[in-house]
Amino acid sequence: MSADVPTQTASVSLDDADPQQSAHMAHDYTKSGRLAPVPDEDAEHEVLLKDYDELDYPDPIEHGHGIQAVLEDLLDEDEDDSESFYTRLFEGWQNLDIEPEEEPVVLAEDVHDQFDWLHDDYPAHLVLSSKGWMVGRDVDDDLAGPNAGAEALISQYYEYNLSVMRYDEDSGKLAADLDGNLRAPVSYQCWVQPQDENLVRPSGDPMVCQHGEGSRFKTQTTYAGSKESLVRTVQITNLAATALGVERPDWSTFNRDSWKVWKGEVHHRFASEMMDAVVQRLREAKSMLEYGGRGDVDGDSTMREGMFVEEMVRSDRWNVLGFNAFAQREGIELGLKVYRINGSPRDDRLSEPKLEAFFAGTDHDTELPHADEWAALRATLRQMASTVAVRSGLNLGLLREDDYYEPRDRERIDTLVPTGWRAAVQEANETRLRRILNTVYGQSGTQSKWDLLYAVATMNGTRYEELAEITGFTEDYVQEMVGEFVEDDVLLRLSMPTLVVFNNEELRLNALDELEAIHPDEDLKDIRERGEQRREDRQQARENRTSDADATDNTDASTGDSSSAEDDDDGRDDAANWETFADVHLTGEQLGAALDRDHIDGDHVEIRTDPYPAIFTGG
């Protein structure tokens, strides 16, 4: 279906409606675009970086952006035109009379010719698709509950997706029907959802409509802010309504309080040879956040073919590193990410990596930021992205262009870059070094943890199976030891494939110095020799157990002992796995501590007492 109908201008006020709200924004975001420094009195013991350098740096470009908004267009049933736009969209979709496998269906062709925010070089259609949503008219009482899914719903409602989708000019096929990665620099999609308190969730609870009943729009687009995203939503939904032959949304019912930001990104693109430097800065940031005190910190690393593909750190306490405004707000989660795309893009410029600062959402008790606050939120993201760029040594000559990001033409912004980064990293690493030394010196004469840490530090990234081969430990025990050091923020596990590395490069080098000072005459060769001895000892212990078991069987047979296996095992669970002390890779001190702390049940430890009457007087 196509529609060659000119778009109609809709009047929606996007200006600040509340002077008090504007005053609140001015507190966070000054007219110059710079943010006020974090106050010293705010959790001073947690803030690691409190001084600033003011540096002139290119403004990062906005990329992915998401808003949500509600039209209160569900009127009383006895009033004329009581149908919401959601209901009209549903009726228009029904009239298409299509099967699910036929989706997405084209509503309007060549929309790149109709909207100036779409690029002429990337031909695209407006398409419609549908998917079951999380509400219905009723629930099945036998299935409903807190953990129930859509199967509990009766008369499930759908959400409808309006997307701008590329198509192949030669075949006319949509990107969804092609195997290739057919995308455009500017993307757009909007999910239209019902807002009706007569509907229920799978739990059986009624739907809560915080901003009134009617139609909810959840939009995601690129190279736009909150105002541009809403304007695009007005244009796209109006065009879709015309194409379906239904009445357009009544934008006079727009609830301005519902206009929230759920996604926001800014980025710098830079030269590939600086990828490792940026990755190290993000690891250092994670290291300082973990050291700085309470709150949530999350991170992830991905490598392919020995190259970093992505590094991400996300937290709700970036104020620890001296970042301002939204970084100081409770319940706001922000993140930093560096990544490069896979494969060989048609545009070589897109193969260069991006450093991105992003809004990652809020906790359950905190509302999403209002769209009017996007300028302040963007300023915080800009400070974060530009600070890491500066700390990574990304001067103007190392920034790279793409479709929309042209660093030499970007406005230069006076950015407050927190100072003392290196000293704070050292402070955090010193704490980790103390953990390492306490662990290694507390091994009661064994060298298991020293061997593992030295191997990781020397090889600067190794897999579990390599560590098991070098140290002679089982792979399960290697994973257990690595897990302990990950919990202590000493080691990291990178994905695809799983590699074990130190938390950051400076910590690795410092740890290597300390480990060499403990055993100055040893290296990987000595660890491999100990590893071979451990394997031999383990094999010998197995053979001894087998020999002892055979001897016991022969003795029982010669004496005519007919006791059952249950009697031989003293009631032991046949499915249980019992190991000798020599095979469990614990020192006596560690076993004692585990028993004292109830980490190991005393009934699960057996000791032969008769050879040691002086120790076990009651044996």
Coordinates of C-alpha atoms in Angstrom, one line a residue:
M1 CA 0.0 0.0 0.0
S2 CA 1.3 3.5 -0.8
A3 CA 0.2 7.0 -0.1
D4 CA 1.2 10.0 -2.2
V5 CA -0.4 12.4 0.3
P6 CA 1.5 15.5 1.5
T7 CA 2.2 15.5 5.2
Q8 CA 0.1 17.9 7.3
T9 CA 1.7 20.2 9.8
A10 CA 0.6 19.4 13.4
S11 CA 0.9 22.1 16.1
V12 CA 2.6 20.8 19.3
S13 CA 4.2 23.1 21.8
L14 CA 7.7 22.0 22.5
D15 CA 8.7 25.0 24.5
D16 CA 9.4 24.8 28.3
A17 CA 6.0 25.0 29.9
D18 CA 7.2 25.5 33.5
P19 CA 9.4 28.4 34.5
Q20 CA 10.4 26.5 37.7
Q21 CA 11.6 23.6 35.5
S22 CA 13.7 26.0 33.4
A23 CA 15.2 27.4 36.6
H24 CA 16.0 23.9 37.7
M25 CA 17.8 23.2 34.4
A26 CA 19.7 26.4 34.7
H27 CA 21.1 25.2 38.0
D28 CA 22.6 22.1 36.2
Y29 CA 23.3 23.5 32.8
T30 CA 24.7 27.0 32.4
K31 CA 24.2 29.1 29.3
S32 CA 27.8 28.5 28.2
G33 CA 27.1 24.8 28.1
R34 CA 29.4 24.0 31.0
L35 CA 28.4 22.3 34.2
A36 CA 29.2 23.5 37.7
P37 CA 31.9 21.4 39.5
V38 CA 30.7 18.7 41.9
P39 CA 30.5 20.2 45.4
D40 CA 33.2 18.9 47.8
E41 CA 30.7 18.4 50.7
D42 CA 28.8 15.7 48.7
A43 CA 30.1 12.4 49.9
E44 CA 33.7 13.7 50.0
H45 CA 35.2 10.3 51.0
E46 CA 33.8 8.7 47.8
V47 CA 34.7 11.4 45.2
L48 CA 38.1 10.5 43.8
L49 CA 38.4 13.4 41.3
K50 CA 37.5 16.9 42.4
D51 CA 39.7 19.3 40.4
Y52 CA 39.3 20.2 36.8
D53 CA 41.1 21.4 33.7
E54 CA 39.0 23.4 31.3
L55 CA 39.8 22.2 27.8
D56 CA 38.6 23.2 24.4
Y57 CA 37.3 20.0 22.6
P58 CA 35.0 19.2 19.7
D59 CA 31.4 18.6 20.7
P60 CA 30.4 14.9 20.3
I61 CA 27.5 14.2 18.0
E62 CA 24.1 12.9 19.1
H63 CA 23.4 9.5 17.9
G64 CA 20.7 7.1 19.1
H65 CA 17.8 8.8 20.9
G66 CA 14.6 7.5 22.4
I67 CA 11.5 9.3 23.7
Q68 CA 8.1 8.2 24.9
A69 CA 4.9 10.2 25.0
V70 CA 1.2 9.7 25.7
L71 CA -1.9 11.1 24.0
E72 CA -4.8 11.2 26.4
D73 CA -7.2 10.4 23.6
L74 CA -9.3 7.6 25.1
L75 CA -12.5 9.4 25.9
D76 CA -15.7 8.3 27.6
E77 CA -17.6 5.7 25.5
D78 CA -20.7 7.9 25.3
E79 CA -18.8 10.8 23.7
D80 CA -18.3 11.2 19.9
D81 CA -14.9 10.2 18.5
S82 CA -14.1 8.2 21.7
E83 CA -11.6 5.9 19.9
S84 CA -8.0 6.4 20.7
F85 CA -5.4 6.5 17.9
Y86 CA -4.2 3.1 19.1
T87 CA -7.7 1.7 18.4
R88 CA -7.8 3.3 15.0
L89 CA -4.4 2.0 14.1
F90 CA -5.6 -1.5 15.2
E91 CA -8.6 -1.2 12.9
G92 CA -6.5 0.0 10.0
W93 CA -4.2 -3.0 10.5
Q94 CA -7.2 -5.4 10.6
N95 CA -8.4 -3.9 7.3
L96 CA -5.2 -4.8 5.6
D97 CA -6.3 -8.5 6.0
I98 CA -2.7 -9.9 6.0
E99 CA -1.1 -12.9 7.6
P100 CA 1.6 -12.5 10.2
E101 CA 4.3 -13.9 7.9
E102 CA 3.5 -11.1 5.4
E103 CA 4.7 -8.5 7.8
P104 CA 6.2 -5.9 7.7
V105 CA 3.8 -4.4 5.2
V106 CA 4.6 -1.3 3.2
L107 CA 2.3 1.7 4.1
A108 CA 4.1 4.5 2.2
E109 CA 6.8 4.2 -0.5
D110 CA 9.9 6.2 -0.9
V111 CA 9.5 8.2 2.3
H112 CA 13.1 9.5 1.9
D113 CA 11.6 11.8 -0.7
Q114 CA 9.1 13.2 1.8
F115 CA 11.1 13.9 4.9
D116 CA 14.2 16.1 4.9
W117 CA 15.7 14.2 7.8
L118 CA 16.1 11.1 5.7
H119 CA 19.0 10.8 3.2
D120 CA 18.3 10.7 -0.5
D121 CA 21.1 8.1 -1.0
Y122 CA 19.3 5.5 1.2
P123 CA 15.8 4.8 -0.4
A124 CA 13.3 3.6 2.2
H125 CA 9.6 2.8 2.8
L126 CA 7.4 3.3 5.8
V127 CA 6.4 -0.2 7.0
L128 CA 4.0 -1.6 9.7
S129 CA 4.4 -4.7 11.8
S130 CA 2.7 -6.1 14.9
K131 CA 3.6 -8.1 18.0
G132 CA 1.8 -9.4 21.1
W133 CA 2.1 -7.0 24.0
M134 CA 2.0 -7.4 27.8
V135 CA -1.7 -6.7 28.4
G136 CA -5.1 -8.2 27.7
R137 CA -8.8 -8.0 28.5
D138 CA -8.5 -10.7 31.2
V139 CA -6.3 -13.5 32.5
D140 CA -6.5 -17.2 33.0
D141 CA -6.7 -17.6 36.7
D142 CA -4.8 -20.9 36.6
L143 CA -1.8 -19.3 34.8
A144 CA -1.8 -15.7 36.1
G145 CA 0.8 -14.7 38.7
P146 CA 3.9 -12.6 39.3
N147 CA 6.1 -14.6 37.0
A148 CA 3.4 -15.3 34.3
G149 CA 4.0 -14.6 30.7
A150 CA 1.7 -13.7 27.8
E151 CA 0.2 -17.2 27.9
A152 CA -1.8 -16.1 30.9
L153 CA -3.6 -13.3 28.9
I154 CA -7.1 -13.6 27.5
S155 CA -7.7 -11.4 24.4
Q156 CA -4.1 -10.2 24.3
Y157 CA -3.5 -6.7 22.9
Y158 CA -0.8 -6.0 20.3
E159 CA 1.7 -3.2 19.9
Y160 CA 2.2 -1.8 16.4
N161 CA 5.6 -0.8 15.0
L162 CA 6.0 1.9 12.4
S163 CA 9.5 1.8 10.9
V164 CA 11.5 3.5 8.1
M165 CA 13.0 0.5 6.3
R166 CA 15.6 0.4 3.5
Y167 CA 14.8 -1.6 0.4
D168 CA 17.0 -2.9 -2.4
E169 CA 16.7 -0.7 -5.5
D170 CA 17.3 -3.6 -7.9
S171 CA 14.9 -6.2 -6.4
G172 CA 12.6 -4.0 -4.5
K173 CA 12.9 -6.3 -1.5
L174 CA 12.8 -4.8 2.0
A175 CA 15.8 -5.0 4.3
A176 CA 13.9 -7.4 6.5
D177 CA 13.7 -9.9 3.6
L178 CA 17.4 -9.7 2.8
D179 CA 20.4 -11.4 4.4
G180 CA 22.6 -8.4 3.9
N181 CA 23.0 -5.6 6.4
L182 CA 21.0 -3.0 4.5
R183 CA 20.8 0.0 6.8
A184 CA 20.7 3.8 6.6
P185 CA 22.6 6.4 8.8
V186 CA 19.2 7.8 10.0
S187 CA 16.9 5.2 11.5
Y188 CA 13.4 5.5 12.8
Q189 CA 10.9 3.3 14.5
C190 CA 8.0 3.9 16.8
W191 CA 6.0 1.4 18.9
V192 CA 2.3 2.4 19.5
Q193 CA 0.8 0.8 22.6
P194 CA -2.5 1.0 24.4
Q195 CA -3.0 2.9 27.6
D196 CA -6.2 1.6 29.3
E197 CA -6.8 0.9 32.9
N198 CA -9.4 -1.7 32.0
L199 CA -6.7 -3.9 30.7
V200 CA -4.7 -6.3 32.9
R201 CA -1.1 -7.7 33.0
P202 CA -0.2 -11.4 33.1
S203 CA 0.1 -11.1 36.8
G204 CA -3.6 -10.2 37.0
D205 CA -2.9 -6.7 38.1
P206 CA -4.6 -3.8 36.3
M207 CA -2.6 -1.7 33.9
V208 CA -1.4 1.5 35.5
C209 CA -1.6 4.6 33.2
Q210 CA 0.5 7.2 35.0
H211 CA 0.0 9.8 32.3
G212 CA -3.6 9.1 31.4
E213 CA -5.5 6.7 29.1
G214 CA -5.1 6.6 25.4
S215 CA -2.1 5.9 23.1
R216 CA 1.5 5.6 24.0
F217 CA 4.3 6.3 21.6
K218 CA 7.8 4.9 22.2
T219 CA 10.2 6.2 19.6
Q220 CA 13.8 5.4 18.7
T221 CA 15.7 7.3 16.1
T222 CA 19.2 8.5 15.3
Y223 CA 20.9 11.9 14.9
A224 CA 18.2 13.7 16.8
G225 CA 17.4 15.2 20.2
S226 CA 14.1 15.1 22.1
K227 CA 12.3 17.8 20.0
E228 CA 13.4 16.4 16.7
S229 CA 12.3 12.9 17.8
L230 CA 8.8 14.1 18.7
V231 CA 8.5 16.0 15.4
R232 CA 9.5 12.9 13.5
T233 CA 6.9 10.9 15.5
V234 CA 4.1 13.4 14.6
Q235 CA 5.1 13.2 10.9
I236 CA 5.4 9.4 10.7
T237 CA 2.1 8.6 12.6
N238 CA 0.2 11.2 10.5
L239 CA 1.5 9.6 7.3
A240 CA 0.7 6.1 8.6
A241 CA -2.9 7.2 9.5
T242 CA -3.4 8.6 6.0
A243 CA -2.1 5.5 4.4
L244 CA -4.4 3.3 6.4
G245 CA -7.4 5.6 5.8
V246 CA -8.0 6.3 9.5
E247 CA -8.1 9.6 11.4
R248 CA -4.8 11.0 12.4
P249 CA -3.7 11.3 16.1
D250 CA -5.2 14.2 18.0
W251 CA -2.0 15.9 19.1
S252 CA -4.0 18.4 21.2
T253 CA -4.4 15.6 23.8
F254 CA -0.6 15.4 24.2
N255 CA 0.3 15.0 27.9
R256 CA 3.5 17.0 28.2
D257 CA 4.5 15.4 31.5
S258 CA 4.6 12.1 29.7
W259 CA 7.4 13.3 27.3
K260 CA 10.4 11.4 28.7
V261 CA 13.8 10.4 27.5
W262 CA 14.5 6.6 27.6
K263 CA 17.6 6.5 25.4
G264 CA 20.4 9.0 24.7
E265 CA 23.8 8.7 23.1
V266 CA 26.7 11.0 22.0
H267 CA 29.9 9.8 20.4
H268 CA 33.4 10.6 19.0
R269 CA 34.8 8.5 16.2
F270 CA 38.6 8.0 16.2
A271 CA 41.5 6.2 14.6
S272 CA 41.7 2.4 15.0
E273 CA 45.2 2.5 16.3
M274 CA 44.0 4.2 19.5
M275 CA 41.5 1.5 20.3
D276 CA 43.7 -0.2 23.0
A277 CA 44.3 3.1 24.7
V278 CA 40.6 3.9 25.0
V279 CA 39.9 0.4 26.2
Q280 CA 42.5 0.8 29.0
R281 CA 40.9 4.2 30.0
L282 CA 37.5 2.5 30.3
R283 CA 39.0 -0.3 32.4
E284 CA 40.6 2.3 34.6
A285 CA 37.3 4.1 35.0
K286 CA 35.6 0.8 36.0
S287 CA 38.5 0.2 38.4
M288 CA 38.0 3.6 40.1
L289 CA 34.2 3.2 40.2
E290 CA 34.5 -0.1 41.9
Y291 CA 37.0 1.3 44.4
G292 CA 34.9 4.5 45.1
G293 CA 32.2 3.0 47.3
R294 CA 28.6 2.0 47.2
G295 CA 26.5 1.7 44.1
D296 CA 26.2 -0.5 41.0
V297 CA 29.0 -1.0 38.5
D298 CA 28.8 -3.3 35.5
G299 CA 31.1 -3.9 32.6
D300 CA 31.7 -6.2 29.6
S301 CA 34.6 -6.9 27.2
T302 CA 34.6 -8.6 23.8
M303 CA 37.5 -9.6 21.7
R304 CA 37.6 -11.3 18.3
E305 CA 40.7 -12.7 16.6
G306 CA 42.9 -11.1 19.2
M307 CA 41.4 -7.6 18.8
F308 CA 39.2 -5.6 21.1
V309 CA 35.7 -5.3 19.6
E310 CA 33.9 -3.7 22.5
E311 CA 34.5 -2.5 26.0
M312 CA 31.7 -1.1 28.2
V313 CA 31.3 0.2 31.7
R314 CA 27.9 1.2 33.2
S315 CA 27.2 2.7 36.7
D316 CA 25.0 4.9 38.8
R317 CA 27.8 6.8 40.5
W318 CA 29.9 8.6 37.9
N319 CA 30.2 11.5 40.4
V320 CA 33.0 9.5 42.0
L321 CA 35.1 10.4 38.9
G322 CA 34.1 14.1 39.1
F323 CA 31.4 14.1 36.5
N324 CA 28.5 16.5 37.0
A325 CA 24.8 17.3 36.8
F326 CA 23.0 14.0 35.9
A327 CA 26.0 12.0 37.2
Q328 CA 25.2 13.3 40.7
R329 CA 21.5 12.4 40.6
E330 CA 20.3 9.4 42.5
G331 CA 19.0 6.5 40.4
I332 CA 20.4 7.6 37.1
E333 CA 22.5 5.1 35.3
L334 CA 25.0 6.2 32.6
G335 CA 27.6 4.4 30.6
L336 CA 30.7 4.6 28.4
K337 CA 31.4 2.3 25.5
V338 CA 34.0 1.9 22.8
Y339 CA 33.3 -0.5 19.9
R340 CA 33.8 -1.1 16.2
I341 CA 31.5 -2.9 13.9
N342 CA 32.1 -6.3 12.4
G343 CA 32.8 -7.0 8.8
S344 CA 33.7 -4.6 6.0
P345 CA 31.2 -1.8 5.7
R346 CA 30.6 -0.1 2.4
D347 CA 31.7 3.1 3.8
D348 CA 35.3 2.6 5.0
R349 CA 34.9 5.5 7.5
L350 CA 32.5 3.3 9.5
S351 CA 35.2 0.7 10.2
E352 CA 36.8 3.2 12.6
P353 CA 35.8 2.7 16.3
K354 CA 33.4 5.0 18.3
L355 CA 33.7 6.2 21.8
E356 CA 30.1 6.6 23.1
A357 CA 28.6 8.0 26.3
F358 CA 25.0 6.8 26.9
F359 CA 22.0 7.1 29.2
A360 CA 21.4 3.6 30.4
G361 CA 18.1 4.1 32.3
T362 CA 17.0 4.5 35.9
D363 CA 16.4 2.3 38.9
H364 CA 12.8 1.3 39.8
D365 CA 12.3 4.3 42.1
T366 CA 13.4 7.0 39.7
E367 CA 11.4 8.5 36.9
L368 CA 12.9 8.9 33.5
P369 CA 14.3 12.4 32.7
H370 CA 11.8 14.8 31.1
A371 CA 12.5 15.7 27.5
D372 CA 13.2 19.3 28.6
E373 CA 16.2 18.0 30.5
W374 CA 17.9 16.5 27.5
A375 CA 20.2 19.5 27.2
A376 CA 21.5 18.9 30.8
L377 CA 21.7 15.1 30.3
R378 CA 23.5 15.6 27.0
A379 CA 26.0 17.9 28.7
T380 CA 26.9 15.2 31.2
L381 CA 27.3 12.6 28.4
R382 CA 29.5 15.1 26.5
Q383 CA 31.7 15.6 29.6
M384 CA 32.1 11.9 30.0
A385 CA 32.9 11.1 26.3
S386 CA 35.3 14.0 25.9
T387 CA 37.1 13.3 29.2
V388 CA 37.9 9.8 28.2
A389 CA 38.9 11.0 24.7
V390 CA 41.3 13.5 26.3
R391 CA 42.7 10.9 28.7
S392 CA 43.2 8.5 25.9
G393 CA 45.3 10.9 23.9
L394 CA 42.7 11.5 21.1
N395 CA 43.8 14.9 19.8
L396 CA 42.0 16.5 16.9
G397 CA 44.2 14.7 14.3
L398 CA 43.1 11.3 15.7
L399 CA 39.4 12.0 15.4
R400 CA 37.7 10.6 12.3
E401 CA 34.7 11.7 10.2
D402 CA 31.6 9.7 9.3
D403 CA 28.3 10.5 7.6
Y404 CA 27.4 13.2 10.2
Y405 CA 30.3 13.6 12.5
E406 CA 32.9 16.0 11.2
P407 CA 35.3 16.8 14.1
R408 CA 37.0 19.8 12.5
D409 CA 33.7 21.4 11.9
R410 CA 32.1 20.6 15.2
E411 CA 31.6 23.4 17.7
R412 CA 34.5 23.6 20.2
I413 CA 33.2 23.3 23.8
D414 CA 35.0 24.3 27.0
T415 CA 34.8 21.0 28.7
L416 CA 35.6 20.4 32.4
V417 CA 38.0 17.4 32.4
P418 CA 38.5 15.9 35.9
T419 CA 42.2 15.8 36.9
G420 CA 44.0 13.4 39.1
W421 CA 43.0 10.4 37.0
R422 CA 46.3 8.6 37.2
A423 CA 46.7 9.1 41.0
A424 CA 43.2 7.8 41.6
V425 CA 43.9 4.7 39.5
Q426 CA 47.1 4.1 41.5
E427 CA 45.1 4.4 44.7
A428 CA 42.6 1.9 43.6
N429 CA 45.3 -0.4 42.3
E430 CA 47.2 -0.3 45.6
T431 CA 44.2 -1.6 47.3
R432 CA 44.0 -4.5 44.9
L433 CA 47.7 -5.2 45.3
R434 CA 47.2 -5.5 49.0
R435 CA 44.5 -8.1 48.3
I436 CA 46.9 -10.0 46.0
L437 CA 49.7 -10.0 48.5
N438 CA 47.4 -11.0 51.4
T439 CA 46.2 -13.9 49.2
V440 CA 49.6 -15.0 48.0
Y441 CA 51.3 -14.8 51.4
G442 CA 48.3 -16.5 53.1
Q443 CA 48.8 -19.7 51.1
S444 CA 50.6 -21.6 53.9
G445 CA 53.6 -22.6 51.8
T446 CA 51.7 -23.5 48.6
Q447 CA 52.1 -21.5 45.4
S448 CA 48.8 -22.1 43.6
K449 CA 47.6 -18.5 43.6
W450 CA 51.1 -17.1 42.9
D451 CA 51.4 -19.5 39.9
L452 CA 48.0 -18.5 38.5
L453 CA 48.5 -14.7 38.9
Y454 CA 52.1 -14.8 37.6
A455 CA 50.9 -16.7 34.5
V456 CA 48.1 -14.3 33.8
A457 CA 50.4 -11.2 34.3
T458 CA 53.2 -12.6 32.1
M459 CA 51.0 -13.8 29.3
N460 CA 48.7 -10.7 29.5
G461 CA 45.6 -12.6 28.6
T462 CA 45.1 -16.3 28.6
R463 CA 42.3 -18.9 28.4
Y464 CA 41.2 -21.3 31.1
E465 CA 42.6 -24.4 29.3
E466 CA 46.0 -22.6 28.9
L467 CA 46.2 -21.8 32.6
A468 CA 45.2 -25.4 33.4
E469 CA 48.0 -26.7 31.1
I470 CA 50.6 -24.4 32.6
T471 CA 49.8 -24.7 36.3
G472 CA 48.8 -28.4 36.3
F473 CA 45.5 -27.7 38.1
T474 CA 42.2 -28.9 36.8
E475 CA 40.2 -26.5 34.6
D476 CA 37.4 -26.4 37.2
Y477 CA 39.9 -25.3 39.9
V478 CA 41.4 -22.7 37.6
Q479 CA 37.9 -21.3 37.1
E480 CA 37.3 -21.2 40.8
M481 CA 40.5 -19.3 41.6
V482 CA 39.9 -16.9 38.7
G483 CA 36.4 -16.3 40.0
E484 CA 37.7 -15.3 43.5
F485 CA 40.1 -12.7 41.9
V486 CA 37.2 -11.4 39.7
E487 CA 35.2 -10.8 42.9
D488 CA 38.1 -8.9 44.3
D489 CA 38.3 -6.7 41.2
V490 CA 41.8 -8.0 40.4
L491 CA 41.0 -10.0 37.3
L492 CA 38.5 -9.6 34.4
R493 CA 37.0 -12.2 32.1
L494 CA 36.7 -11.1 28.5
S495 CA 34.1 -12.8 26.2
M496 CA 34.4 -14.4 22.8
P497 CA 36.5 -16.3 23.6
T498 CA 36.8 -16.2 27.4
L499 CA 40.2 -14.6 28.2
V500 CA 41.5 -13.9 31.7
V501 CA 43.3 -10.6 32.1
F502 CA 44.1 -8.1 34.9
N503 CA 41.6 -5.3 35.7
N504 CA 43.8 -2.7 34.0
E505 CA 47.3 -2.5 32.5
E506 CA 48.9 -0.6 35.4
L507 CA 47.6 -3.1 37.9
R508 CA 49.1 -5.9 35.8
L509 CA 52.5 -4.3 35.7
N510 CA 52.5 -3.5 39.4
A511 CA 51.3 -7.0 40.3
L512 CA 54.1 -8.5 38.1
D513 CA 56.7 -6.5 40.0
E514 CA 55.3 -7.6 43.4
L515 CA 55.0 -11.2 42.4
E516 CA 58.6 -11.3 41.1
A517 CA 59.7 -9.8 44.4
I518 CA 58.1 -12.7 46.3
H519 CA 59.9 -15.4 44.1
P520 CA 62.6 -13.5 42.2
D521 CA 64.3 -16.6 40.8
E522 CA 61.1 -18.2 39.3
D523 CA 59.4 -17.8 35.9
L524 CA 56.9 -19.7 33.7
K525 CA 59.3 -22.5 33.2
D526 CA 59.2 -23.3 37.0
I527 CA 55.4 -23.0 37.0
R528 CA 55.2 -25.5 34.2
E529 CA 57.5 -27.9 36.1
R530 CA 55.3 -27.6 39.2
G531 CA 52.3 -28.1 36.9
E532 CA 53.7 -31.4 35.6
Q533 CA 54.4 -32.5 39.1
R534 CA 50.8 -31.7 40.2
R535 CA 49.5 -33.9 37.3
E536 CA 51.8 -36.7 38.3
D537 CA 50.8 -36.5 41.9
R538 CA 47.1 -36.5 40.9
Q539 CA 47.6 -39.6 38.8
Q540 CA 49.5 -41.3 41.5
A541 CA 46.8 -40.6 44.0
R542 CA 44.2 -42.1 41.7
E543 CA 46.3 -45.2 41.2
N544 CA 46.7 -45.5 45.0
R545 CA 43.0 -45.2 45.5
T546 CA 42.3 -47.9 42.9
S547 CA 44.9 -50.2 44.5
D548 CA 43.5 -49.7 47.9
A549 CA 40.0 -50.4 46.6
D550 CA 41.1 -53.6 44.9
A551 CA 42.9 -54.8 48.1
T552 CA 39.8 -54.1 50.2
D553 CA 37.6 -56.1 47.7
N554 CA 40.1 -59.1 47.9
T555 CA 40.1 -59.0 51.7
D556 CA 36.3 -59.0 51.8
A557 CA 36.1 -61.9 49.4
S558 CA 38.7 -64.0 51.3
T559 CA 37.0 -63.5 54.6
G560 CA 33.5 -64.1 53.3
D561 CA 32.3 -60.7 54.2
S562 CA 28.8 -60.4 52.8
S563 CA 28.0 -56.9 54.0
S564 CA 26.1 -54.8 51.5
A565 CA 27.5 -51.8 49.6
E566 CA 25.4 -49.6 51.8
D567 CA 27.2 -51.0 54.9
D568 CA 30.6 -50.5 53.3
D569 CA 29.8 -46.9 52.6
D570 CA 28.4 -46.2 56.1
G571 CA 25.3 -44.9 54.6
R572 CA 27.0 -42.6 52.1
D573 CA 25.0 -41.3 49.1
D574 CA 26.1 -43.4 46.1
A575 CA 25.8 -40.3 43.9
A576 CA 28.1 -38.2 46.0
N577 CA 31.6 -37.4 44.8
W578 CA 34.3 -38.0 47.5
E579 CA 37.9 -36.9 47.0
T580 CA 41.0 -37.4 49.1
F581 CA 42.5 -34.2 50.7
A582 CA 45.4 -34.3 48.3
D583 CA 43.0 -33.9 45.3
V584 CA 40.9 -31.0 46.5
H585 CA 43.5 -28.2 46.0
L586 CA 43.0 -26.7 49.5
T587 CA 45.6 -26.1 52.2
G588 CA 44.9 -27.2 55.7
E589 CA 44.4 -23.6 56.7
Q590 CA 41.9 -23.1 54.0
L591 CA 40.0 -26.2 54.8
G592 CA 39.9 -25.2 58.5
A593 CA 38.6 -21.7 57.6
A594 CA 35.9 -23.1 55.3
L595 CA 34.7 -25.4 58.1
D596 CA 34.8 -22.6 60.7
R597 CA 32.7 -20.4 58.4
D598 CA 30.2 -23.2 57.5
H599 CA 31.2 -23.0 53.9
I600 CA 31.7 -26.8 54.1
D601 CA 29.4 -29.0 56.1
G602 CA 31.3 -30.9 58.8
D603 CA 29.5 -34.1 57.8
H604 CA 31.1 -33.9 54.4
V605 CA 34.7 -34.2 55.8
E606 CA 36.1 -37.6 57.0
I607 CA 39.5 -38.1 58.6
R608 CA 41.2 -41.5 59.4
T609 CA 42.1 -41.1 63.1
D610 CA 43.7 -44.5 64.2
P611 CA 47.2 -43.7 63.0
Y612 CA 47.3 -40.5 65.1
P613 CA 46.2 -41.3 68.6
A614 CA 48.2 -38.3 70.0
I615 CA 46.0 -35.9 68.0
F616 CA 42.7 -37.8 68.1
T617 CA 42.5 -39.0 71.6
G618 CA 39.0 -40.2 71.1
G619 CA 39.8 -42.0 67.8

